[in-house]
DNA sequence: GCCAACGTTGGC
DNA sequence: GCCAACGTTGGC
């Protein structure tokens, strides 16, 4: 039973490292969103996300960059295991074991956008002018998306904003 | 608590 | 590969 209204998010990934297809190919189309080492991004995951929230999966450092698909939050927040793994590139020796610094959520891939929505397109769309992603200098890898922005991006991507996730989840 | 130096992000 | 923008670190 949801305690709050569904929220929407945008999460960045470099497709060379982990693409939307990689997410769909993961067991249960689910993965843990590890490696976030920015406090603001962590706070969104730890404090504000809830299971079922919508996620725009964004390809950064890509040619071209843009939104590749939609996903959803698939777990409550929990400690990022990679912070304690000295062999992992995201190892954080300063994170206290008794008070871990970094938390994450699981995300589940839902559906690839029929049409990839490029950053250029997002920037040229008047309805998306206030989107956090297109603000100057924004480097956050996890950021909130407004409901109307979510709907518009899905339209641009060729998904009707109704009837999407349930049909996709069935398969 | 300031702020310069440094490292990272990510578009171009 | 360049570099602007930003976050973090550490000296003082």
Coordinates of C-alpha atoms (C1' of nucleotides) in Angstrom, one line a residue:
Chain A
X1 CA 0.0 0.0 0.0
X2 CA 1.7 3.2 -1.2
X3 CA 2.1 5.8 1.5
X4 CA 2.6 8.7 -0.9
X5 CA 1.9 9.7 -4.4
X6 CA 4.1 8.2 -7.1
X7 CA 7.1 10.3 -7.9
X8 CA 9.3 10.4 -11.0
X9 CA 13.0 10.4 -11.4
X10 CA 15.8 10.5 -13.9
X11 CA 18.8 8.4 -13.5
X12 CA 22.0 8.6 -15.6
X13 CA 24.2 5.8 -16.7
X14 CA 27.0 5.6 -19.2
X15 CA 25.8 3.0 -21.7
X16 CA 29.4 1.8 -22.2
X17 CA 29.3 0.8 -18.5
X18 CA 25.6 -0.1 -18.1
X19 CA 23.0 0.5 -20.7
X20 CA 19.3 0.3 -20.6
X21 CA 19.6 -3.0 -22.6
X22 CA 21.9 -4.3 -19.9
X23 CA 19.2 -3.5 -17.4
X24 CA 16.6 -5.4 -19.4
X25 CA 19.0 -8.3 -19.8
X26 CA 19.6 -8.5 -16.0
X27 CA 17.9 -11.2 -13.9
X28 CA 14.3 -10.0 -13.3
X29 CA 15.3 -6.9 -15.3
X30 CA 16.5 -5.6 -12.0
X31 CA 19.8 -4.3 -10.7
X32 CA 21.1 -2.4 -7.7
X33 CA 22.0 1.2 -8.4
X34 CA 25.4 1.1 -6.9
X35 CA 28.3 3.5 -7.0
X36 CA 26.5 6.8 -6.4
X37 CA 28.9 8.9 -4.4
X38 CA 27.1 12.2 -4.3
X39 CA 25.1 13.2 -1.3
X40 CA 22.3 14.9 -3.0
X41 CA 21.8 11.9 -5.3
X42 CA 22.0 9.6 -2.3
X43 CA 19.4 11.6 -0.4
X44 CA 16.9 11.2 -3.2
X45 CA 17.4 7.5 -3.2
X46 CA 17.5 7.2 0.6
X47 CA 14.9 9.7 1.6
X48 CA 12.4 10.2 -1.2
X49 CA 12.1 7.2 -3.4
X50 CA 9.5 4.6 -2.9
X51 CA 8.8 1.3 -4.6
X52 CA 6.9 1.9 -7.8
X53 CA 8.2 5.4 -8.6
X54 CA 8.9 5.9 -12.3
X55 CA 12.4 6.4 -13.6
X56 CA 13.6 7.8 -16.9
X57 CA 16.8 5.9 -17.8
X58 CA 19.2 8.3 -19.3
X59 CA 22.3 7.5 -21.3
X60 CA 25.1 10.0 -20.4
X61 CA 28.5 10.3 -22.2
X62 CA 26.8 8.7 -25.2
X63 CA 26.4 9.5 -28.8
X64 CA 23.9 11.0 -28.6
X65 CA 23.0 11.3 -24.9
X66 CA 19.3 10.9 -24.1
X67 CA 16.5 8.9 -22.5
X68 CA 16.6 5.3 -23.6
X69 CA 13.8 3.7 -21.5
X70 CA 11.7 3.7 -18.4
X71 CA 12.2 1.8 -15.2
X72 CA 10.8 1.8 -11.7
X73 CA 12.1 1.8 -8.2
X74 CA 12.1 -1.8 -7.1
X75 CA 13.2 -1.7 -3.4
X76 CA 13.5 0.4 -0.3
X77 CA 16.9 2.0 0.2
X78 CA 19.7 -0.1 1.7
X79 CA 23.4 0.1 2.1
X80 CA 25.5 0.1 -1.0
X81 CA 27.7 -3.0 -0.7
X82 CA 30.4 -1.6 -3.0
X83 CA 31.4 1.0 -0.4
X84 CA 33.0 -1.7 1.7
X85 CA 34.6 -3.6 -1.2
X86 CA 38.2 -2.7 -1.5
X87 CA 38.4 -4.3 -4.9
X88 CA 35.5 -2.2 -6.3
X89 CA 36.1 1.1 -8.0
X90 CA 33.5 2.7 -5.7
X91 CA 35.2 1.6 -2.5
X92 CA 35.0 4.3 0.1
X93 CA 37.5 3.6 3.0
X94 CA 36.0 6.6 4.9
X95 CA 32.6 5.1 5.2
X96 CA 32.1 3.8 8.8
X97 CA 30.9 0.2 8.9
X98 CA 28.6 1.0 11.7
X99 CA 27.2 4.0 10.0
X100 CA 27.4 3.4 6.2
X101 CA 27.5 6.6 4.2
X102 CA 26.0 5.4 0.9
X103 CA 22.6 3.9 0.2
X104 CA 21.0 2.7 -2.9
X105 CA 17.8 1.3 -4.3
X106 CA 17.1 -1.5 -6.8
X107 CA 15.6 -0.5 -10.1
X108 CA 13.6 -2.6 -12.6
X109 CA 13.6 -2.0 -16.3
X110 CA 10.1 -1.7 -17.7
X111 CA 10.2 -0.8 -21.4
X112 CA 12.5 0.7 -23.9
X113 CA 11.3 3.8 -25.6
X114 CA 10.2 3.1 -29.2
X115 CA 12.0 6.4 -30.0
X116 CA 15.2 7.3 -28.2
X117 CA 14.7 10.9 -26.9
X118 CA 17.9 12.9 -27.4
X119 CA 19.2 15.6 -25.1
X120 CA 18.9 18.0 -28.0
X121 CA 15.3 17.2 -28.3
X122 CA 14.7 17.6 -24.6
X123 CA 16.4 21.0 -24.7
X124 CA 14.3 22.2 -27.6
X125 CA 11.0 21.2 -26.0
X126 CA 9.3 24.2 -24.4
X127 CA 7.4 22.1 -22.0
X128 CA 10.7 20.7 -20.6
X129 CA 12.5 24.0 -20.2
X130 CA 12.4 23.7 -16.4
X131 CA 13.6 20.1 -16.3
X132 CA 16.5 19.7 -13.9
X133 CA 18.4 17.8 -16.5
X134 CA 18.6 20.7 -18.9
X135 CA 19.6 23.3 -16.4
X136 CA 23.1 24.7 -16.9
X137 CA 25.8 22.9 -15.1
X138 CA 23.7 20.1 -13.7
X139 CA 25.8 17.0 -13.0
X140 CA 23.5 15.1 -10.7
X141 CA 23.1 11.5 -11.6
X142 CA 19.8 11.1 -9.8
X143 CA 17.2 13.9 -10.0
X144 CA 13.5 14.4 -9.6
X145 CA 11.2 14.7 -12.7
X146 CA 7.8 16.4 -12.5
X147 CA 4.7 14.5 -13.5
X148 CA 4.1 16.7 -16.6
X149 CA 7.7 16.3 -17.7
X150 CA 7.5 12.5 -17.3
X151 CA 4.4 12.5 -19.5
X152 CA 6.0 14.7 -22.1
X153 CA 9.1 12.6 -22.4
X154 CA 7.1 9.5 -22.8
X155 CA 5.1 11.1 -25.6
X156 CA 8.3 12.2 -27.3
X157 CA 9.6 8.6 -26.9
X158 CA 6.5 7.2 -28.6
X159 CA 4.9 5.7 -25.5
X160 CA 1.4 6.7 -24.6
X161 CA 1.4 7.6 -21.0
X162 CA -1.4 5.2 -20.3
X163 CA -1.3 1.5 -20.5
X164 CA 2.4 1.2 -20.5
X165 CA 3.9 -0.4 -17.4
X166 CA 1.3 -3.1 -16.7
X167 CA 1.4 -4.5 -20.2
X168 CA 5.2 -4.5 -20.2
X169 CA 5.5 -6.1 -16.8
X170 CA 3.3 -9.0 -17.8
X171 CA 5.7 -10.1 -20.4
Chain B
dG1 C1' 35.1 28.7 8.2
dC2 C1' 37.4 30.3 4.1
dC3 C1' 39.0 29.1 -0.2
dA4 C1' 42.5 27.3 -3.5
dA5 C1' 43.6 23.0 -5.5
dC6 C1' 42.1 19.1 -7.2
dG7 C1' 39.1 15.4 -9.2
dT8 C1' 34.9 14.3 -11.7
dT9 C1' 31.1 14.8 -14.8
dG10 C1' 29.5 15.0 -19.2
dG11 C1' 28.4 17.8 -23.4
dC12 C1' 30.5 19.1 -27.4
Chain C
dG1 C1' 40.4 15.7 -26.3
dC2 C1' 38.8 20.0 -24.4
dC3 C1' 37.0 22.4 -20.9
dA4 C1' 33.1 24.5 -18.0
dA5 C1' 30.8 23.6 -14.0
dC6 C1' 30.6 21.6 -9.9
dG7 C1' 31.6 18.9 -5.4
dT8 C1' 35.1 17.6 -2.1
dT9 C1' 39.3 18.1 0.4
dG10 C1' 42.6 20.0 3.3
dG11 C1' 45.7 23.8 4.8
dC12 C1' 45.5 27.6 7.3

